Amino acid sequence: MAVLSAIISAAMLSIFVQNAIFERAFGSNVAIYASRRESHIIGFSLGITAMTTAASVATYFLDGIILPMENGWLFMPLIYVGVISVLYIIALLVMWRFMPKLFVKIRKYAHLAVFNCTVIGALFLNSGYGGDLLSYIGYGIGTGIGFFLASLMLSIAREKLDSDKIPKAFRGYPIMLIYIGVVSLAFYALVGYTVDF
């Protein structure tokens, strides 16, 4: 029960308090792209959840080895990209070999779901906050779920933001970035951040 509690606690932190899109702006361009079609939202969210969870497990062990070294933190970006790349290649090879129909469907979008700021940002936040293996796993799962909820909110808002009432210069990508900024401010208020002047 304590294991499940630790995973859920870290996941809830990642979903609501430190949402990758609304708190850190990690992967907002991918979320905007995914929000165009509901099938993309599910596919991208599953890909991001799988990659952040698997990469979090791998980087947990690497963090324990490399971060204590003198200037070990300098190598972490390269190591994180390497871990993500190896997991990506393994996943593609497994799907190509055992699930060829799925491989044909996702090969065009798989790199967008894997190589984005949401995945590598989750790994950096994990190593920055530390914790045990369960919190790494929970944070990885929560990042994917948080991406799903943020993309779903963008998809719902897209209908309203594509109206003729929006000036032509702001339609599309600019108005979505403004919307993300406004929702981010609301998240800051809910979490309890205050501005010190």
PDB file of C-alpha atoms in Angstrom:
ATOM      1  CA  MET A   1       0.000   0.000   0.000  1.00  0.00           C
ATOM      2  CA  ALA A   2       2.899   2.363   0.756  1.00  0.00           C
ATOM      3  CA  VAL A   3       4.317   1.705  -2.726  1.00  0.00           C
ATOM      4  CA  LEU A   4       1.076   2.699  -4.435  1.00  0.00           C
ATOM      5  CA  SER A   5       0.753   5.711  -2.145  1.00  0.00           C
ATOM      6  CA  ALA A   6       4.234   6.970  -3.061  1.00  0.00           C
ATOM      7  CA  ILE A   7       3.587   6.559  -6.793  1.00  0.00           C
ATOM      8  CA  ILE A   8       0.186   8.279  -6.635  1.00  0.00           C
ATOM      9  CA  SER A   9       1.576  11.117  -4.528  1.00  0.00           C
ATOM     10  CA  ALA A  10       4.357  11.842  -7.031  1.00  0.00           C
ATOM     11  CA  ALA A  11       1.930  11.502  -9.949  1.00  0.00           C
ATOM     12  CA  MET A  12      -0.536  13.963  -8.414  1.00  0.00           C
ATOM     13  CA  LEU A  13       2.295  16.427  -7.839  1.00  0.00           C
ATOM     14  CA  SER A  14       3.297  16.109 -11.484  1.00  0.00           C
ATOM     15  CA  ILE A  15      -0.263  16.385 -12.822  1.00  0.00           C
ATOM     16  CA  PHE A  16      -1.578  19.334 -10.884  1.00  0.00           C
ATOM     17  CA  VAL A  17       1.140  21.234  -9.068  1.00  0.00           C
ATOM     18  CA  GLN A  18       3.930  20.894 -11.636  1.00  0.00           C
ATOM     19  CA  ASN A  19       2.038  20.304 -14.854  1.00  0.00           C
ATOM     20  CA  ALA A  20       4.571  20.149 -17.677  1.00  0.00           C
ATOM     21  CA  ILE A  21       2.551  22.403 -19.973  1.00  0.00           C
ATOM     22  CA  PHE A  22       1.016  24.942 -17.613  1.00  0.00           C
ATOM     23  CA  GLU A  23       3.705  25.124 -14.934  1.00  0.00           C
ATOM     24  CA  ARG A  24       6.932  24.753 -16.893  1.00  0.00           C
ATOM     25  CA  ALA A  25       5.839  25.250 -20.546  1.00  0.00           C
ATOM     26  CA  PHE A  26       7.561  21.970 -21.427  1.00  0.00           C
ATOM     27  CA  GLY A  27       6.199  20.564 -24.658  1.00  0.00           C
ATOM     28  CA  SER A  28       3.574  23.214 -25.254  1.00  0.00           C
ATOM     29  CA  ASN A  29       4.230  23.150 -29.005  1.00  0.00           C
ATOM     30  CA  VAL A  30       3.640  19.368 -29.067  1.00  0.00           C
ATOM     31  CA  ALA A  31       0.480  19.798 -26.979  1.00  0.00           C
ATOM     32  CA  ILE A  32      -0.824  22.414 -29.406  1.00  0.00           C
ATOM     33  CA  TYR A  33      -0.108  20.064 -32.301  1.00  0.00           C
ATOM     34  CA  ALA A  34      -1.687  17.084 -30.520  1.00  0.00           C
ATOM     35  CA  SER A  35      -4.796  19.061 -29.583  1.00  0.00           C
ATOM     36  CA  ARG A  36      -5.833  19.303 -33.228  1.00  0.00           C
ATOM     37  CA  ARG A  37      -7.228  15.756 -33.211  1.00  0.00           C
ATOM     38  CA  GLU A  38      -8.462  13.692 -30.276  1.00  0.00           C
ATOM     39  CA  SER A  39      -6.724  10.567 -31.573  1.00  0.00           C
ATOM     40  CA  HIS A  40      -3.435  12.479 -31.512  1.00  0.00           C
ATOM     41  CA  ILE A  41      -4.008  13.488 -27.894  1.00  0.00           C
ATOM     42  CA  ILE A  42      -4.334   9.875 -26.802  1.00  0.00           C
ATOM     43  CA  GLY A  43      -1.410   8.652 -28.891  1.00  0.00           C
ATOM     44  CA  PHE A  44       0.960  11.420 -27.860  1.00  0.00           C
ATOM     45  CA  SER A  45      -0.039  11.068 -24.203  1.00  0.00           C
ATOM     46  CA  LEU A  46       0.562   7.320 -24.244  1.00  0.00           C
ATOM     47  CA  GLY A  47       3.932   7.801 -25.929  1.00  0.00           C
ATOM     48  CA  ILE A  48       5.003  10.503 -23.485  1.00  0.00           C
ATOM     49  CA  THR A  49       3.776   8.491 -20.489  1.00  0.00           C
ATOM     50  CA  ALA A  50       5.615   5.364 -21.602  1.00  0.00           C
ATOM     51  CA  MET A  51       8.812   7.253 -22.376  1.00  0.00           C
ATOM     52  CA  THR A  52       8.883   9.397 -19.224  1.00  0.00           C
ATOM     53  CA  THR A  53       8.182   6.367 -17.044  1.00  0.00           C
ATOM     54  CA  ALA A  54      10.759   4.086 -18.686  1.00  0.00           C
ATOM     55  CA  ALA A  55      13.356   6.852 -18.887  1.00  0.00           C
ATOM     56  CA  SER A  56      12.713   7.823 -15.260  1.00  0.00           C
ATOM     57  CA  VAL A  57      13.482   4.281 -14.128  1.00  0.00           C
ATOM     58  CA  ALA A  58      16.694   4.213 -16.164  1.00  0.00           C
ATOM     59  CA  THR A  59      17.825   7.660 -15.061  1.00  0.00           C
ATOM     60  CA  TYR A  60      17.126   6.894 -11.407  1.00  0.00           C
ATOM     61  CA  PHE A  61      20.011   4.445 -11.414  1.00  0.00           C
ATOM     62  CA  LEU A  62      22.231   6.697 -13.537  1.00  0.00           C
ATOM     63  CA  ASP A  63      21.537   9.691 -11.281  1.00  0.00           C
ATOM     64  CA  GLY A  64      22.776   7.669  -8.310  1.00  0.00           C
ATOM     65  CA  ILE A  65      26.035   6.893 -10.103  1.00  0.00           C
ATOM     66  CA  ILE A  66      26.847  10.100 -11.982  1.00  0.00           C
ATOM     67  CA  LEU A  67      25.419  12.966  -9.912  1.00  0.00           C
ATOM     68  CA  PRO A  68      27.627  12.291  -6.856  1.00  0.00           C
ATOM     69  CA  MET A  69      30.718  12.577  -9.057  1.00  0.00           C
ATOM     70  CA  GLU A  70      32.513  15.900  -9.238  1.00  0.00           C
ATOM     71  CA  ASN A  71      30.869  17.901 -12.064  1.00  0.00           C
ATOM     72  CA  GLY A  72      28.635  14.916 -12.825  1.00  0.00           C
ATOM     73  CA  TRP A  73      25.690  17.206 -13.431  1.00  0.00           C
ATOM     74  CA  LEU A  74      27.470  18.528 -16.536  1.00  0.00           C
ATOM     75  CA  PHE A  75      27.016  15.175 -18.264  1.00  0.00           C
ATOM     76  CA  MET A  76      23.360  14.658 -17.391  1.00  0.00           C
ATOM     77  CA  PRO A  77      21.844  16.337 -20.492  1.00  0.00           C
ATOM     78  CA  LEU A  78      23.892  14.112 -22.761  1.00  0.00           C
ATOM     79  CA  ILE A  79      23.070  11.045 -20.689  1.00  0.00           C
ATOM     80  CA  TYR A  80      19.343  11.852 -20.681  1.00  0.00           C
ATOM     81  CA  VAL A  81      19.291  12.269 -24.460  1.00  0.00           C
ATOM     82  CA  GLY A  82      21.211   9.001 -24.771  1.00  0.00           C
ATOM     83  CA  VAL A  83      18.751   7.147 -22.525  1.00  0.00           C
ATOM     84  CA  ILE A  84      15.773   8.528 -24.444  1.00  0.00           C
ATOM     85  CA  SER A  85      17.406   7.603 -27.767  1.00  0.00           C
ATOM     86  CA  VAL A  86      18.177   4.035 -26.718  1.00  0.00           C
ATOM     87  CA  LEU A  87      14.659   3.505 -25.351  1.00  0.00           C
ATOM     88  CA  TYR A  88      13.192   4.994 -28.536  1.00  0.00           C
ATOM     89  CA  ILE A  89      15.178   2.644 -30.764  1.00  0.00           C
ATOM     90  CA  ILE A  90      14.300  -0.375 -28.616  1.00  0.00           C
ATOM     91  CA  ALA A  91      10.601   0.535 -28.652  1.00  0.00           C
ATOM     92  CA  LEU A  92      10.582   0.981 -32.428  1.00  0.00           C
ATOM     93  CA  LEU A  93      12.385  -2.309 -32.992  1.00  0.00           C
ATOM     94  CA  VAL A  94       9.993  -4.194 -30.706  1.00  0.00           C
ATOM     95  CA  MET A  95       6.953  -2.668 -32.428  1.00  0.00           C
ATOM     96  CA  TRP A  96       8.415  -3.274 -35.873  1.00  0.00           C
ATOM     97  CA  ARG A  97       9.035  -6.927 -35.029  1.00  0.00           C
ATOM     98  CA  PHE A  98       5.957  -7.833 -32.977  1.00  0.00           C
ATOM     99  CA  MET A  99       3.326  -5.195 -33.850  1.00  0.00           C
ATOM    100  CA  PRO A 100       3.878  -4.206 -37.498  1.00  0.00           C
ATOM    101  CA  LYS A 101       0.417  -2.651 -37.983  1.00  0.00           C
ATOM    102  CA  LEU A 102       0.882  -0.395 -34.977  1.00  0.00           C
ATOM    103  CA  PHE A 103       4.403   0.445 -36.129  1.00  0.00           C
ATOM    104  CA  VAL A 104       3.109   1.637 -39.510  1.00  0.00           C
ATOM    105  CA  LYS A 105       0.509   3.835 -37.786  1.00  0.00           C
ATOM    106  CA  ILE A 106       2.798   5.539 -35.316  1.00  0.00           C
ATOM    107  CA  ARG A 107       6.149   5.771 -37.084  1.00  0.00           C
ATOM    108  CA  LYS A 108       5.268   9.190 -38.489  1.00  0.00           C
ATOM    109  CA  TYR A 109       4.538  10.690 -35.058  1.00  0.00           C
ATOM    110  CA  ALA A 110       6.616   8.623 -32.627  1.00  0.00           C
ATOM    111  CA  HIS A 111       9.617  10.953 -32.672  1.00  0.00           C
ATOM    112  CA  LEU A 112       7.404  13.932 -31.777  1.00  0.00           C
ATOM    113  CA  ALA A 113       6.062  12.137 -28.710  1.00  0.00           C
ATOM    114  CA  VAL A 114       9.476  10.977 -27.558  1.00  0.00           C
ATOM    115  CA  PHE A 115      11.916  13.763 -28.380  1.00  0.00           C
ATOM    116  CA  ASN A 116      10.324  16.814 -26.828  1.00  0.00           C
ATOM    117  CA  CYS A 117      10.798  19.054 -23.837  1.00  0.00           C
ATOM    118  CA  THR A 118       8.158  17.253 -21.792  1.00  0.00           C
ATOM    119  CA  VAL A 119      10.162  14.029 -21.636  1.00  0.00           C
ATOM    120  CA  ILE A 120      13.599  15.501 -20.985  1.00  0.00           C
ATOM    121  CA  GLY A 121      12.132  18.127 -18.656  1.00  0.00           C
ATOM    122  CA  ALA A 122      10.563  15.407 -16.517  1.00  0.00           C
ATOM    123  CA  LEU A 123      13.951  13.706 -16.232  1.00  0.00           C
ATOM    124  CA  PHE A 124      15.642  16.930 -15.149  1.00  0.00           C
ATOM    125  CA  LEU A 125      12.936  17.644 -12.581  1.00  0.00           C
ATOM    126  CA  ASN A 126      13.245  14.104 -11.232  1.00  0.00           C
ATOM    127  CA  SER A 127      16.973  14.457 -10.719  1.00  0.00           C
ATOM    128  CA  GLY A 128      16.574  17.954  -9.299  1.00  0.00           C
ATOM    129  CA  TYR A 129      14.066  16.914  -6.669  1.00  0.00           C
ATOM    130  CA  GLY A 130      15.682  13.586  -5.955  1.00  0.00           C
ATOM    131  CA  GLY A 131      13.671  10.948  -4.229  1.00  0.00           C
ATOM    132  CA  ASP A 132      13.381   7.227  -4.441  1.00  0.00           C
ATOM    133  CA  LEU A 133      12.554   4.975  -7.382  1.00  0.00           C
ATOM    134  CA  LEU A 134       8.827   5.104  -6.665  1.00  0.00           C
ATOM    135  CA  SER A 135       8.722   8.891  -6.841  1.00  0.00           C
ATOM    136  CA  TYR A 136      10.631   8.777 -10.132  1.00  0.00           C
ATOM    137  CA  ILE A 137       8.055   6.316 -11.521  1.00  0.00           C
ATOM    138  CA  GLY A 138       5.125   8.330 -10.185  1.00  0.00           C
ATOM    139  CA  TYR A 139       6.505  11.556 -11.609  1.00  0.00           C
ATOM    140  CA  GLY A 140       6.980   9.893 -15.009  1.00  0.00           C
ATOM    141  CA  ILE A 141       3.408   8.596 -15.056  1.00  0.00           C
ATOM    142  CA  GLY A 142       2.045  11.890 -13.787  1.00  0.00           C
ATOM    143  CA  THR A 143       3.858  13.871 -16.461  1.00  0.00           C
ATOM    144  CA  GLY A 144       2.105  11.868 -19.170  1.00  0.00           C
ATOM    145  CA  ILE A 145      -1.289  12.209 -17.510  1.00  0.00           C
ATOM    146  CA  GLY A 146      -0.691  15.937 -17.009  1.00  0.00           C
ATOM    147  CA  PHE A 147       0.194  16.242 -20.704  1.00  0.00           C
ATOM    148  CA  PHE A 148      -3.054  14.452 -21.581  1.00  0.00           C
ATOM    149  CA  LEU A 149      -5.172  16.779 -19.436  1.00  0.00           C
ATOM    150  CA  ALA A 150      -3.419  19.890 -20.754  1.00  0.00           C
ATOM    151  CA  SER A 151      -3.836  18.751 -24.375  1.00  0.00           C
ATOM    152  CA  LEU A 152      -7.492  17.978 -23.721  1.00  0.00           C
ATOM    153  CA  MET A 153      -7.997  21.476 -22.318  1.00  0.00           C
ATOM    154  CA  LEU A 154      -6.312  22.944 -25.404  1.00  0.00           C
ATOM    155  CA  SER A 155      -8.519  20.838 -27.657  1.00  0.00           C
ATOM    156  CA  ILE A 156     -11.653  22.082 -25.932  1.00  0.00           C
ATOM    157  CA  ALA A 157     -10.449  25.687 -26.061  1.00  0.00           C
ATOM    158  CA  ARG A 158      -9.543  25.411 -29.750  1.00  0.00           C
ATOM    159  CA  GLU A 159     -13.233  25.501 -30.731  1.00  0.00           C
ATOM    160  CA  LYS A 160     -13.745  28.839 -28.978  1.00  0.00           C
ATOM    161  CA  LEU A 161     -10.397  30.314 -29.978  1.00  0.00           C
ATOM    162  CA  ASP A 162     -10.899  29.664 -33.691  1.00  0.00           C
ATOM    163  CA  SER A 163     -13.833  32.080 -33.911  1.00  0.00           C
ATOM    164  CA  ASP A 164     -14.099  35.170 -36.086  1.00  0.00           C
ATOM    165  CA  LYS A 165     -14.051  37.335 -32.945  1.00  0.00           C
ATOM    166  CA  ILE A 166     -10.309  36.704 -32.605  1.00  0.00           C
ATOM    167  CA  PRO A 167      -8.247  39.111 -34.732  1.00  0.00           C
ATOM    168  CA  LYS A 168      -6.718  37.395 -37.748  1.00  0.00           C
ATOM    169  CA  ALA A 169      -3.147  38.030 -36.591  1.00  0.00           C
ATOM    170  CA  PHE A 170      -3.776  36.118 -33.343  1.00  0.00           C
ATOM    171  CA  ARG A 171      -5.614  33.082 -34.715  1.00  0.00           C
ATOM    172  CA  GLY A 172      -3.988  29.688 -34.443  1.00  0.00           C
ATOM    173  CA  TYR A 173      -0.664  29.325 -32.659  1.00  0.00           C
ATOM    174  CA  PRO A 174      -0.440  32.851 -31.122  1.00  0.00           C
ATOM    175  CA  ILE A 175      -3.836  32.694 -29.411  1.00  0.00           C
ATOM    176  CA  MET A 176      -3.084  29.201 -28.112  1.00  0.00           C
ATOM    177  CA  LEU A 177       0.139  30.473 -26.510  1.00  0.00           C
ATOM    178  CA  ILE A 178      -1.776  33.346 -24.930  1.00  0.00           C
ATOM    179  CA  TYR A 179      -4.381  30.868 -23.666  1.00  0.00           C
ATOM    180  CA  ILE A 180      -1.651  28.670 -22.179  1.00  0.00           C
ATOM    181  CA  GLY A 181      -0.227  31.755 -20.452  1.00  0.00           C
ATOM    182  CA  VAL A 182      -3.600  32.681 -18.934  1.00  0.00           C
ATOM    183  CA  VAL A 183      -4.257  29.122 -17.746  1.00  0.00           C
ATOM    184  CA  SER A 184      -0.719  29.019 -16.327  1.00  0.00           C
ATOM    185  CA  LEU A 185      -1.517  32.083 -14.237  1.00  0.00           C
ATOM    186  CA  ALA A 186      -4.628  30.317 -12.939  1.00  0.00           C
ATOM    187  CA  PHE A 187      -2.514  27.268 -12.021  1.00  0.00           C
ATOM    188  CA  TYR A 188      -0.115  29.535 -10.156  1.00  0.00           C
ATOM    189  CA  ALA A 189      -3.020  31.003  -8.203  1.00  0.00           C
ATOM    190  CA  LEU A 190      -4.437  27.573  -7.344  1.00  0.00           C
ATOM    191  CA  VAL A 191      -1.084  26.294  -6.159  1.00  0.00           C
ATOM    192  CA  GLY A 192      -0.610  29.335  -3.982  1.00  0.00           C
ATOM    193  CA  TYR A 193       2.299  31.156  -5.553  1.00  0.00           C
ATOM    194  CA  THR A 194       2.445  34.837  -4.773  1.00  0.00           C
ATOM    195  CA  VAL A 195       4.240  37.642  -6.514  1.00  0.00           C
ATOM    196  CA  ASP A 196       6.669  39.559  -4.325  1.00  0.00           C
ATOM    197  CA  PHE A 197       7.029  43.202  -5.273  1.00  0.00           C
TER     198      PHE A 197
END
